[in-house]
Amino acid sequence: MMNKNKITLSLTAALALGMSTNTLAAGFQLAEYSATGLGRAFAGEAAMADNASAQFRNPAMLTYLEGTQISVGAIYVDPNIDVKGNLQLNDQTIDQTESRDIANSAVIPNFYISRQLNDKATLGLSFGTNFGMRTDLGTDFTASMFGNQAEVHTVEINPNLGYKINDQFSVGAGVRYIMAKGHFGAALPSALPAAVSGMLSPQQKYIYDQGLASKNLKYMEGEDNAWGWQAGAAWQINSANRIGVSYRSAVNLNLSGHASGLAYNNQTLPGSLPLELPASAEIATFHQLTDQWAIHTSINWTDWSSFEKLEANIPALGSHSNDLIKEENWKDNYRFAIGTTYQVNSKLALRSGIAYDMAAVDEAHRTQTIPETDRTWLSLGAGYQWSKNLTLDAGITYVYAKKAHLNETDKNINGLASGLLQQPTKLSFAGTTSGDVWLAGVQASYRF
């Protein structure tokens, strides 16, 4: 039975993780660490030191913060992502299906604190997230057997230290403790297309129609904690120009929990899903053009080429416990951003930015499970110094996701779960994904 049911936990995870690629950054990465940066499309972040949040992108920027500073905020993410196309049986279209608003809205909170120890060293602590998503396609979507629900939720605790070597050079480093949990699921659609229903025996059709067997093909939930690190440096070329670089290590998770569904004879079995959060790096610049105008730029790289395959581990399956489900063959992703800040007066600063986020997969490898595509960011923001010690920031961004074609074909799918279709059957889904996202954030920063 297991050889007939290759719509597995990992394949479903790929669907879910891929949906976030259309909503935020590439892959299942989140860029939203502060409302201050949001207002300039996160341009120049590794070279900026607006408040204590600066340490999240480059711990070396801690050396630019005086005294004790606290920054707290949140970003609201409102995605509008749709998937539609044709479900095919043996290369013949049998149903046109669509799922709208598959990526759920979310609030991404953050908290940062920095403490200057002396004129050389500054400590910092951050609470935020760099990866996460949640999707739900429902079972009215007749391609739900390729995956219909998923969530990845991470919280990152990140202590840092910045050290000023001299007036020109600073360095910084920190450790990252990641707490992650998630669930993934694939299910039979609530109504089988007529062409599929017609292939069932009367007994099978009765069992399906009466709901006498679970319609979940596979479902898994699990959690894990893991460690990583980050490091950065800054070069103050002169009073008006600065360059910053930073690097965040890969973090290897093994989401351990339990699996269930028709493919496991409705049993609940222990299982796990290895998931790597990839390494990333940034080079950024800051240029003070006049007393009022500044410009900042960033180039970001993420090591998505490490995402080669998805493989679930279900020990109860014995010799088949390590089940290679899907070759992904992603490529490294690059993000380019440019932003500006205009200091209207001593209290008010206006920000804007534009960014281009490249897809982490070639056209030949794009599928329904991971509909990765290019994104364009357009951002506006403002900062207001309410008092000598308190600054309030806000930002808003519109993200446009380029329409992408999908072509999901898995020759290992020889029938639906539990032998629902007894004869050799090829199911596939061909369609498109499209959408956009609105982001809005607020931040409050206090200096002691």
GROMACS .gro file of C-alpha atoms in nm:
model
  448
    1MET     CA    1   0.000   0.000   0.000
    2MET     CA    2   0.278   0.244   0.091
    3ASN     CA    3   0.431   0.229  -0.256
    4LYS     CA    4   0.097   0.341  -0.395
    5ASN     CA    5   0.072   0.641  -0.168
    6LYS     CA    6   0.360   0.876  -0.228
    7ILE     CA    7   0.164   1.185  -0.134
    8THR     CA    8   0.363   1.202   0.187
    9LEU     CA    9   0.434   1.431   0.475
   10SER     CA   10   0.729   1.590   0.301
   11LEU     CA   11   0.541   1.652  -0.021
   12THR     CA   12   0.269   1.823   0.177
   13ALA     CA   13   0.525   2.028   0.364
   14ALA     CA   14   0.665   2.144   0.034
   15LEU     CA   15   0.325   2.272  -0.071
   16ALA     CA   16   0.280   2.465   0.248
   17LEU     CA   17   0.627   2.611   0.262
   18GLY     CA   18   0.605   2.712  -0.099
   19MET     CA   19   0.296   2.922  -0.043
   20SER     CA   20   0.493   3.161   0.173
   21THR     CA   21   0.725   3.225  -0.121
   22ASN     CA   22   0.448   3.426  -0.283
   23THR     CA   23   0.366   3.615   0.032
   24LEU     CA   24   0.691   3.736   0.188
   25ALA     CA   25   1.055   3.663   0.112
   26ALA     CA   26   1.191   3.378  -0.098
   27GLY     CA   27   1.124   3.025   0.016
   28PHE     CA   28   0.964   3.023   0.362
   29GLN     CA   29   1.182   3.308   0.486
   30LEU     CA   30   1.047   3.617   0.662
   31ALA     CA   31   1.209   3.959   0.621
   32GLU     CA   32   0.974   4.140   0.858
   33TYR     CA   33   1.186   4.209   1.165
   34SER     CA   34   1.099   4.577   1.228
   35ALA     CA   35   0.859   4.847   1.113
   36THR     CA   36   1.153   5.086   1.083
   37GLY     CA   37   1.309   4.874   0.809
   38LEU     CA   38   0.972   4.796   0.652
   39GLY     CA   39   0.929   5.162   0.555
   40ARG     CA   40   1.236   5.145   0.329
   41ALA     CA   41   1.178   4.792   0.191
   42PHE     CA   42   1.454   4.667   0.424
   43ALA     CA   43   1.719   4.843   0.219
   44GLY     CA   44   2.058   4.894   0.385
   45GLU     CA   45   1.966   4.700   0.698
   46ALA     CA   46   2.314   4.559   0.769
   47ALA     CA   47   2.448   4.918   0.771
   48MET     CA   48   2.166   5.087   0.967
   49ALA     CA   49   2.141   5.158   1.340
   50ASP     CA   50   1.805   5.330   1.394
   51ASN     CA   51   1.731   5.146   1.719
   52ALA     CA   52   1.796   4.821   1.907
   53SER     CA   53   1.640   4.616   1.624
   54ALA     CA   54   1.958   4.676   1.419
   55GLN     CA   55   2.127   4.376   1.588
   56PHE     CA   56   1.888   4.130   1.422
   57ARG     CA   57   2.042   4.196   1.080
   58ASN     CA   58   2.398   4.286   1.187
   59PRO     CA   59   2.524   4.257   1.547
   60ALA     CA   60   2.813   4.492   1.465
   61MET     CA   61   2.563   4.780   1.448
   62LEU     CA   62   2.516   4.752   1.824
   63THR     CA   63   2.830   4.968   1.859
   64TYR     CA   64   2.636   5.262   1.710
   65LEU     CA   65   2.376   5.256   1.991
   66GLU     CA   66   2.436   5.462   2.303
   67GLY     CA   67   2.320   5.385   2.656
   68THR     CA   68   2.035   5.139   2.699
   69GLN     CA   69   1.772   5.108   2.428
   70ILE     CA   70   1.452   4.908   2.395
   71SER     CA   71   1.253   4.859   2.077
   72VAL     CA   72   0.923   4.673   2.046
   73GLY     CA   73   0.680   4.638   1.756
   74ALA     CA   74   0.475   4.420   1.526
   75ILE     CA   75   0.404   4.379   1.155
   76TYR     CA   76   0.065   4.269   1.020
   77VAL     CA   77   0.081   4.056   0.706
   78ASP     CA   78  -0.228   4.034   0.484
   79PRO     CA   79  -0.166   3.802   0.185
   80ASN     CA   80  -0.405   3.740  -0.104
   81ILE     CA   81  -0.271   3.429  -0.280
   82ASP     CA   82  -0.473   3.212  -0.519
   83VAL     CA   83  -0.406   2.880  -0.689
   84LYS     CA   84  -0.613   2.759  -0.983
   85GLY     CA   85  -0.579   2.512  -1.267
   86ASN     CA   86  -0.674   2.174  -1.406
   87LEU     CA   87  -0.672   1.840  -1.229
   88GLN     CA   88  -0.573   1.573  -1.479
   89LEU     CA   89  -0.625   1.198  -1.486
   90ASN     CA   90  -0.398   1.006  -1.724
   91ASP     CA   91  -0.316   1.339  -1.896
   92GLN     CA   92  -0.681   1.427  -1.954
   93THR     CA   93  -0.840   1.725  -1.775
   94ILE     CA   94  -1.116   1.604  -1.545
   95ASP     CA   95  -1.179   1.911  -1.331
   96GLN     CA   96  -1.108   2.283  -1.310
   97THR     CA   97  -1.035   2.375  -0.951
   98GLU     CA   98  -0.938   2.682  -0.752
   99SER     CA   99  -0.842   2.778  -0.398
  100ARG     CA  100  -0.841   3.145  -0.299
  101ASP     CA  101  -0.665   3.321  -0.011
  102ILE     CA  102  -0.462   3.013   0.076
  103ALA     CA  103  -0.207   3.200   0.291
  104ASN     CA  104  -0.340   3.312   0.627
  105SER     CA  105  -0.297   3.661   0.768
  106ALA     CA  106  -0.057   3.693   1.061
  107VAL     CA  107   0.093   3.933   1.313
  108ILE     CA  108   0.473   3.911   1.349
  109PRO     CA  109   0.588   4.061   1.682
  110ASN     CA  110   0.941   4.158   1.783
  111PHE     CA  111   1.136   4.281   2.087
  112TYR     CA  112   1.494   4.410   2.115
  113ILE     CA  113   1.716   4.552   2.388
  114SER     CA  114   2.073   4.685   2.380
  115ARG     CA  115   2.305   4.787   2.662
  116GLN     CA  116   2.627   4.981   2.608
  117LEU     CA  117   2.892   4.839   2.845
  118ASN     CA  118   3.166   5.092   2.765
  119ASP     CA  119   3.297   5.289   2.467
  120LYS     CA  120   3.397   4.963   2.296
  121ALA     CA  121   3.141   4.690   2.374
  122THR     CA  122   2.762   4.671   2.356
  123LEU     CA  123   2.539   4.379   2.451
  124GLY     CA  124   2.210   4.300   2.281
  125LEU     CA  125   1.917   4.061   2.300
  126SER     CA  126   1.649   4.008   2.038
  127PHE     CA  127   1.325   3.811   2.015
  128GLY     CA  128   1.180   3.767   1.667
  129THR     CA  129   1.144   3.526   1.379
  130ASN     CA  130   1.313   3.473   1.044
  131PHE     CA  131   1.098   3.187   0.908
  132GLY     CA  132   0.728   3.104   0.921
  133MET     CA  133   0.401   3.060   0.733
  134ARG     CA  134   0.050   2.914   0.747
  135THR     CA  135  -0.167   2.792   0.460
  136ASP     CA  136  -0.501   2.616   0.416
  137LEU     CA  137  -0.636   2.516   0.075
  138GLY     CA  138  -0.937   2.330   0.210
  139THR     CA  139  -1.086   2.015   0.059
  140ASP     CA  140  -1.318   2.185  -0.190
  141PHE     CA  141  -0.996   2.219  -0.390
  142THR     CA  142  -0.992   1.888  -0.582
  143ALA     CA  143  -0.611   1.882  -0.595
  144SER     CA  144  -0.604   1.865  -0.213
  145MET     CA  145  -0.444   1.520  -0.235
  146PHE     CA  146  -0.121   1.706  -0.319
  147GLY     CA  147  -0.149   1.895   0.012
  148ASN     CA  148  -0.417   2.102   0.181
  149GLN     CA  149  -0.289   2.245   0.511
  150ALA     CA  150   0.036   2.340   0.678
  151GLU     CA  151   0.198   2.565   0.934
  152VAL     CA  152   0.558   2.643   1.023
  153HIS     CA  153   0.603   2.862   1.329
  154THR     CA  154   0.943   2.969   1.465
  155VAL     CA  155   1.055   3.191   1.751
  156GLU     CA  156   1.417   3.305   1.769
  157ILE     CA  157   1.605   3.418   2.081
  158ASN     CA  158   1.926   3.591   1.982
  159PRO     CA  159   2.185   3.730   2.231
  160ASN     CA  160   2.457   3.941   2.063
  161LEU     CA  161   2.777   4.131   2.134
  162GLY     CA  162   2.912   4.421   1.930
  163TYR     CA  163   3.271   4.544   1.962
  164LYS     CA  164   3.419   4.868   1.827
  165ILE     CA  165   3.777   4.809   1.713
  166ASN     CA  166   3.837   5.174   1.630
  167ASP     CA  167   3.651   5.471   1.484
  168GLN     CA  168   3.626   5.296   1.147
  169PHE     CA  169   3.573   4.927   1.215
  170SER     CA  170   3.323   4.734   1.428
  171VAL     CA  171   3.246   4.363   1.455
  172GLY     CA  172   2.970   4.164   1.618
  173ALA     CA  173   2.847   3.810   1.674
  174GLY     CA  174   2.565   3.624   1.842
  175VAL     CA  175   2.401   3.285   1.895
  176ARG     CA  176   2.055   3.195   1.770
  177TYR     CA  177   1.819   2.961   1.954
  178ILE     CA  178   1.530   2.854   1.731
  179MET     CA  179   1.208   2.703   1.869
  180ALA     CA  180   0.997   2.556   1.587
  181LYS     CA  181   0.674   2.366   1.548
  182GLY     CA  182   0.451   2.282   1.254
  183HIS     CA  183   0.183   2.062   1.106
  184PHE     CA  184   0.129   1.936   0.753
  185GLY     CA  185  -0.159   1.753   0.591
  186ALA     CA  186  -0.291   1.611   0.264
  187ALA     CA  187  -0.649   1.493   0.215
  188LEU     CA  188  -0.892   1.354  -0.038
  189PRO     CA  189  -1.118   1.626  -0.178
  190SER     CA  190  -1.463   1.659  -0.024
  191ALA     CA  191  -1.614   1.563  -0.361
  192LEU     CA  192  -1.431   1.338  -0.606
  193PRO     CA  193  -1.446   1.442  -0.973
  194ALA     CA  194  -1.686   1.226  -1.172
  195ALA     CA  195  -1.405   1.064  -1.373
  196VAL     CA  196  -1.237   0.944  -1.053
  197SER     CA  197  -1.561   0.845  -0.882
  198GLY     CA  198  -1.652   0.635  -1.185
  199MET     CA  199  -1.340   0.423  -1.134
  200LEU     CA  200  -1.447   0.311  -0.785
  201SER     CA  201  -1.614  -0.016  -0.714
  202PRO     CA  202  -1.966   0.013  -0.562
  203GLN     CA  203  -1.828  -0.083  -0.219
  204GLN     CA  204  -1.544   0.171  -0.241
  205LYS     CA  205  -1.781   0.443  -0.352
  206TYR     CA  206  -2.016   0.365  -0.063
  207ILE     CA  207  -1.728   0.383   0.189
  208TYR     CA  208  -1.614   0.717   0.046
  209ASP     CA  209  -1.962   0.873   0.017
  210GLN     CA  210  -2.066   0.766   0.366
  211GLY     CA  211  -1.742   0.892   0.521
  212LEU     CA  212  -1.674   0.552   0.677
  213ALA     CA  213  -1.299   0.597   0.636
  214SER     CA  214  -1.081   0.898   0.711
  215LYS     CA  215  -1.033   1.131   0.416
  216ASN     CA  216  -0.696   1.246   0.548
  217LEU     CA  217  -0.426   1.089   0.335
  218LYS     CA  218  -0.150   1.194   0.569
  219TYR     CA  219  -0.118   1.439   0.854
  220MET     CA  220   0.184   1.517   1.068
  221GLU     CA  221   0.265   1.755   1.347
  222GLY     CA  222   0.597   1.800   1.525
  223GLU     CA  223   0.837   2.037   1.694
  224ASP     CA  224   1.208   2.086   1.753
  225ASN     CA  225   1.462   2.333   1.895
  226ALA     CA  226   1.804   2.403   1.744
  227TRP     CA  227   2.104   2.637   1.760
  228GLY     CA  228   2.266   2.865   1.503
  229TRP     CA  229   2.488   3.172   1.496
  230GLN     CA  230   2.536   3.505   1.322
  231ALA     CA  231   2.824   3.748   1.270
  232GLY     CA  232   2.875   4.086   1.110
  233ALA     CA  233   3.109   4.379   1.055
  234ALA     CA  234   3.082   4.748   0.972
  235TRP     CA  235   3.323   4.989   0.805
  236GLN     CA  236   3.268   5.360   0.867
  237ILE     CA  237   3.447   5.496   0.560
  238ASN     CA  238   3.389   5.854   0.665
  239SER     CA  239   3.120   6.050   0.847
  240ALA     CA  240   2.877   6.018   0.553
  241ASN     CA  241   2.941   5.668   0.418
  242ARG     CA  242   2.924   5.323   0.575
  243ILE     CA  243   2.932   4.958   0.462
  244GLY     CA  244   2.794   4.666   0.662
  245VAL     CA  245   2.813   4.291   0.605
  246SER     CA  246   2.644   4.009   0.795
  247TYR     CA  247   2.604   3.631   0.784
  248ARG     CA  248   2.347   3.398   0.944
  249SER     CA  249   2.424   3.027   0.969
  250ALA     CA  250   2.204   2.743   0.855
  251VAL     CA  251   1.992   2.577   1.125
  252ASN     CA  252   1.900   2.210   1.099
  253LEU     CA  253   1.563   2.114   1.246
  254ASN     CA  254   1.406   1.772   1.283
  255LEU     CA  255   1.036   1.827   1.348
  256SER     CA  256   0.948   1.525   1.563
  257GLY     CA  257   0.594   1.424   1.648
  258HIS     CA  258   0.335   1.187   1.505
  259ALA     CA  259   0.182   1.096   1.171
  260SER     CA  260  -0.162   0.960   1.087
  261GLY     CA  261  -0.400   0.906   0.797
  262LEU     CA  262  -0.524   0.653   0.544
  263ALA     CA  263  -0.172   0.577   0.424
  264TYR     CA  264  -0.097   0.445   0.775
  265ASN     CA  265  -0.416   0.238   0.803
  266ASN     CA  266  -0.556   0.514   1.023
  267GLN     CA  267  -0.288   0.447   1.283
  268THR     CA  268  -0.097   0.716   1.470
  269LEU     CA  269   0.276   0.657   1.419
  270PRO     CA  270   0.582   0.845   1.548
  271GLY     CA  271   0.765   1.029   1.274
  272SER     CA  272   0.983   1.324   1.187
  273LEU     CA  273   1.052   1.568   0.906
  274PRO     CA  274   1.404   1.712   0.864
  275LEU     CA  275   1.391   2.077   0.765
  276GLU     CA  276   1.689   2.308   0.711
  277LEU     CA  277   1.662   2.682   0.761
  278PRO     CA  278   1.923   2.799   0.507
  279ALA     CA  279   2.222   3.026   0.560
  280SER     CA  280   2.197   3.386   0.441
  281ALA     CA  281   2.420   3.692   0.401
  282GLU     CA  282   2.384   4.063   0.333
  283ILE     CA  283   2.605   4.347   0.214
  284ALA     CA  284   2.459   4.693   0.268
  285THR     CA  285   2.558   5.058   0.230
  286PHE     CA  286   2.453   5.385   0.390
  287HIS     CA  287   2.523   5.726   0.232
  288GLN     CA  288   2.433   6.063   0.388
  289LEU     CA  289   2.402   6.279   0.075
  290THR     CA  290   2.296   6.603   0.247
  291ASP     CA  291   2.183   6.706   0.594
  292GLN     CA  292   1.833   6.591   0.498
  293TRP     CA  293   1.875   6.314   0.240
  294ALA     CA  294   2.026   5.968   0.290
  295ILE     CA  295   2.025   5.665   0.062
  296HIS     CA  296   2.074   5.299   0.155
  297THR     CA  297   2.115   4.979  -0.047
  298SER     CA  298   2.125   4.604   0.014
  299ILE     CA  299   2.208   4.283  -0.167
  300ASN     CA  300   2.088   3.971   0.016
  301TRP     CA  301   2.179   3.610  -0.060
  302THR     CA  302   2.011   3.296   0.074
  303ASP     CA  303   2.155   2.947   0.030
  304TRP     CA  304   1.841   2.786  -0.109
  305SER     CA  305   2.055   2.554  -0.324
  306SER     CA  306   2.088   2.345  -0.007
  307PHE     CA  307   1.719   2.261  -0.050
  308GLU     CA  308   1.768   1.962  -0.280
  309LYS     CA  309   1.505   1.717  -0.163
  310LEU     CA  310   1.235   1.640   0.091
  311GLU     CA  311   1.247   1.319   0.288
  312ALA     CA  312   1.025   1.197   0.571
  313ASN     CA  313   1.127   0.949   0.840
  314ILE     CA  314   0.862   0.707   0.972
  315PRO     CA  315   1.046   0.434   1.171
  316ALA     CA  316   0.743   0.200   1.174
  317LEU     CA  317   0.782   0.159   0.797
  318GLY     CA  318   1.099  -0.044   0.853
  319SER     CA  319   1.332  -0.054   0.555
  320HIS     CA  320   1.128   0.223   0.387
  321SER     CA  321   1.142   0.460   0.685
  322ASN     CA  322   1.353   0.711   0.492
  323ASP     CA  323   1.121   0.789   0.205
  324LEU     CA  324   1.260   1.013  -0.070
  325ILE     CA  325   0.956   1.199  -0.189
  326LYS     CA  326   1.061   1.477  -0.415
  327GLU     CA  327   1.369   1.626  -0.577
  328GLU     CA  328   1.343   2.004  -0.538
  329ASN     CA  329   1.667   2.133  -0.694
  330TRP     CA  330   1.631   2.492  -0.577
  331LYS     CA  331   1.889   2.759  -0.651
  332ASP     CA  332   2.038   3.040  -0.445
  333ASN     CA  333   1.816   3.343  -0.410
  334TYR     CA  334   1.915   3.712  -0.436
  335ARG     CA  335   1.730   4.022  -0.319
  336PHE     CA  336   1.815   4.378  -0.429
  337ALA     CA  337   1.684   4.683  -0.244
  338ILE     CA  338   1.733   5.058  -0.248
  339GLY     CA  339   1.575   5.304  -0.007
  340THR     CA  340   1.592   5.662   0.106
  341THR     CA  341   1.534   5.867   0.421
  342TYR     CA  342   1.434   6.235   0.420
  343GLN     CA  343   1.472   6.423   0.749
  344VAL     CA  344   1.191   6.677   0.733
  345ASN     CA  345   1.288   6.841   1.063
  346SER     CA  346   1.439   6.742   1.397
  347LYS     CA  347   1.135   6.528   1.480
  348LEU     CA  348   1.000   6.380   1.154
  349ALA     CA  349   1.175   6.143   0.911
  350LEU     CA  350   1.014   6.002   0.595
  351ARG     CA  351   1.125   5.676   0.431
  352SER     CA  352   1.065   5.491   0.107
  353GLY     CA  353   1.211   5.192  -0.073
  354ILE     CA  354   1.182   4.942  -0.353
  355ALA     CA  355   1.310   4.584  -0.366
  356TYR     CA  356   1.322   4.297  -0.611
  357ASP     CA  357   1.318   3.945  -0.464
  358MET     CA  358   1.422   3.675  -0.711
  359ALA     CA  359   1.260   3.332  -0.717
  360ALA     CA  360   1.460   3.045  -0.569
  361VAL     CA  361   1.355   2.793  -0.834
  362ASP     CA  362   1.386   2.772  -1.213
  363GLU     CA  363   1.081   2.747  -1.437
  364ALA     CA  364   1.156   2.379  -1.504
  365HIS     CA  365   1.125   2.290  -1.134
  366ARG     CA  366   0.827   2.504  -1.032
  367THR     CA  367   0.530   2.295  -0.924
  368GLN     CA  368   0.205   2.328  -0.735
  369THR     CA  369   0.381   2.216  -0.420
  370ILE     CA  370   0.624   2.511  -0.428
  371PRO     CA  371   0.492   2.789  -0.657
  372GLU     CA  372   0.802   3.006  -0.609
  373THR     CA  373   0.808   3.328  -0.812
  374ASP     CA  374   0.965   3.676  -0.829
  375ARG     CA  375   0.834   3.955  -0.602
  376THR     CA  376   0.851   4.336  -0.614
  377TRP     CA  377   0.830   4.545  -0.294
  378LEU     CA  378   0.707   4.907  -0.276
  379SER     CA  379   0.741   5.068   0.067
  380LEU     CA  380   0.667   5.390   0.255
  381GLY     CA  381   0.737   5.477   0.618
  382ALA     CA  382   0.790   5.747   0.876
  383GLY     CA  383   0.959   5.802   1.210
  384TYR     CA  384   0.856   6.059   1.468
  385GLN     CA  385   1.061   6.158   1.772
  386TRP     CA  386   0.786   6.199   2.027
  387SER     CA  387   1.025   6.310   2.298
  388LYS     CA  388   1.395   6.316   2.370
  389ASN     CA  389   1.388   5.945   2.451
  390LEU     CA  390   1.087   5.804   2.264
  391THR     CA  391   1.066   5.746   1.889
  392LEU     CA  392   0.766   5.602   1.704
  393ASP     CA  393   0.798   5.437   1.362
  394ALA     CA  394   0.547   5.305   1.109
  395GLY     CA  395   0.577   5.144   0.768
  396ILE     CA  396   0.355   5.004   0.494
  397THR     CA  397   0.450   4.783   0.200
  398TYR     CA  398   0.279   4.639  -0.105
  399VAL     CA  399   0.433   4.319  -0.244
  400TYR     CA  400   0.341   4.212  -0.597
  401ALA     CA  401   0.405   3.845  -0.683
  402LYS     CA  402   0.465   3.766  -1.049
  403LYS     CA  403   0.215   3.519  -1.193
  404ALA     CA  404   0.373   3.174  -1.214
  405HIS     CA  405   0.281   2.855  -1.399
  406LEU     CA  406   0.256   2.523  -1.216
  407ASN     CA  407   0.293   2.172  -1.351
  408GLU     CA  408   0.274   1.903  -1.084
  409THR     CA  409   0.320   1.547  -1.207
  410ASP     CA  410   0.416   1.254  -0.985
  411LYS     CA  411   0.437   0.922  -1.159
  412ASN     CA  412   0.461   0.750  -0.819
  413ILE     CA  413   0.097   0.829  -0.752
  414ASN     CA  414  -0.059   0.503  -0.873
  415GLY     CA  415  -0.391   0.557  -0.701
  416LEU     CA  416  -0.552   0.729  -0.407
  417ALA     CA  417  -0.482   0.620  -0.051
  418SER     CA  418  -0.570   0.271   0.075
  419GLY     CA  419  -0.612   0.137  -0.277
  420LEU     CA  420  -0.913   0.356  -0.346
  421LEU     CA  421  -0.824   0.329  -0.714
  422GLN     CA  422  -0.711  -0.024  -0.793
  423GLN     CA  423  -0.588   0.030  -1.150
  424PRO     CA  424  -0.269   0.221  -1.239
  425THR     CA  425  -0.354   0.589  -1.239
  426LYS     CA  426  -0.159   0.906  -1.308
  427LEU     CA  427  -0.285   1.219  -1.134
  428SER     CA  428  -0.145   1.564  -1.204
  429PHE     CA  429  -0.225   1.931  -1.159
  430ALA     CA  430  -0.142   2.210  -1.404
  431GLY     CA  431  -0.225   2.569  -1.327
  432THR     CA  432  -0.105   2.906  -1.203
  433THR     CA  433  -0.049   3.091  -0.878
  434SER     CA  434  -0.079   3.466  -0.836
  435GLY     CA  435  -0.141   3.726  -0.571
  436ASP     CA  436  -0.019   4.018  -0.365
  437VAL     CA  437   0.047   4.109  -0.003
  438TRP     CA  438  -0.002   4.413   0.216
  439LEU     CA  439   0.221   4.465   0.519
  440ALA     CA  440   0.180   4.729   0.788
  441GLY     CA  441   0.398   4.772   1.094
  442VAL     CA  442   0.452   4.991   1.400
  443GLN     CA  443   0.754   5.025   1.628
  444ALA     CA  444   0.827   5.209   1.953
  445SER     CA  445   1.185   5.271   2.066
  446TYR     CA  446   1.298   5.413   2.397
  447ARG     CA  447   1.645   5.531   2.498
  448PHE     CA  448   1.751   5.547   2.863
   0.00000   0.00000   0.00000
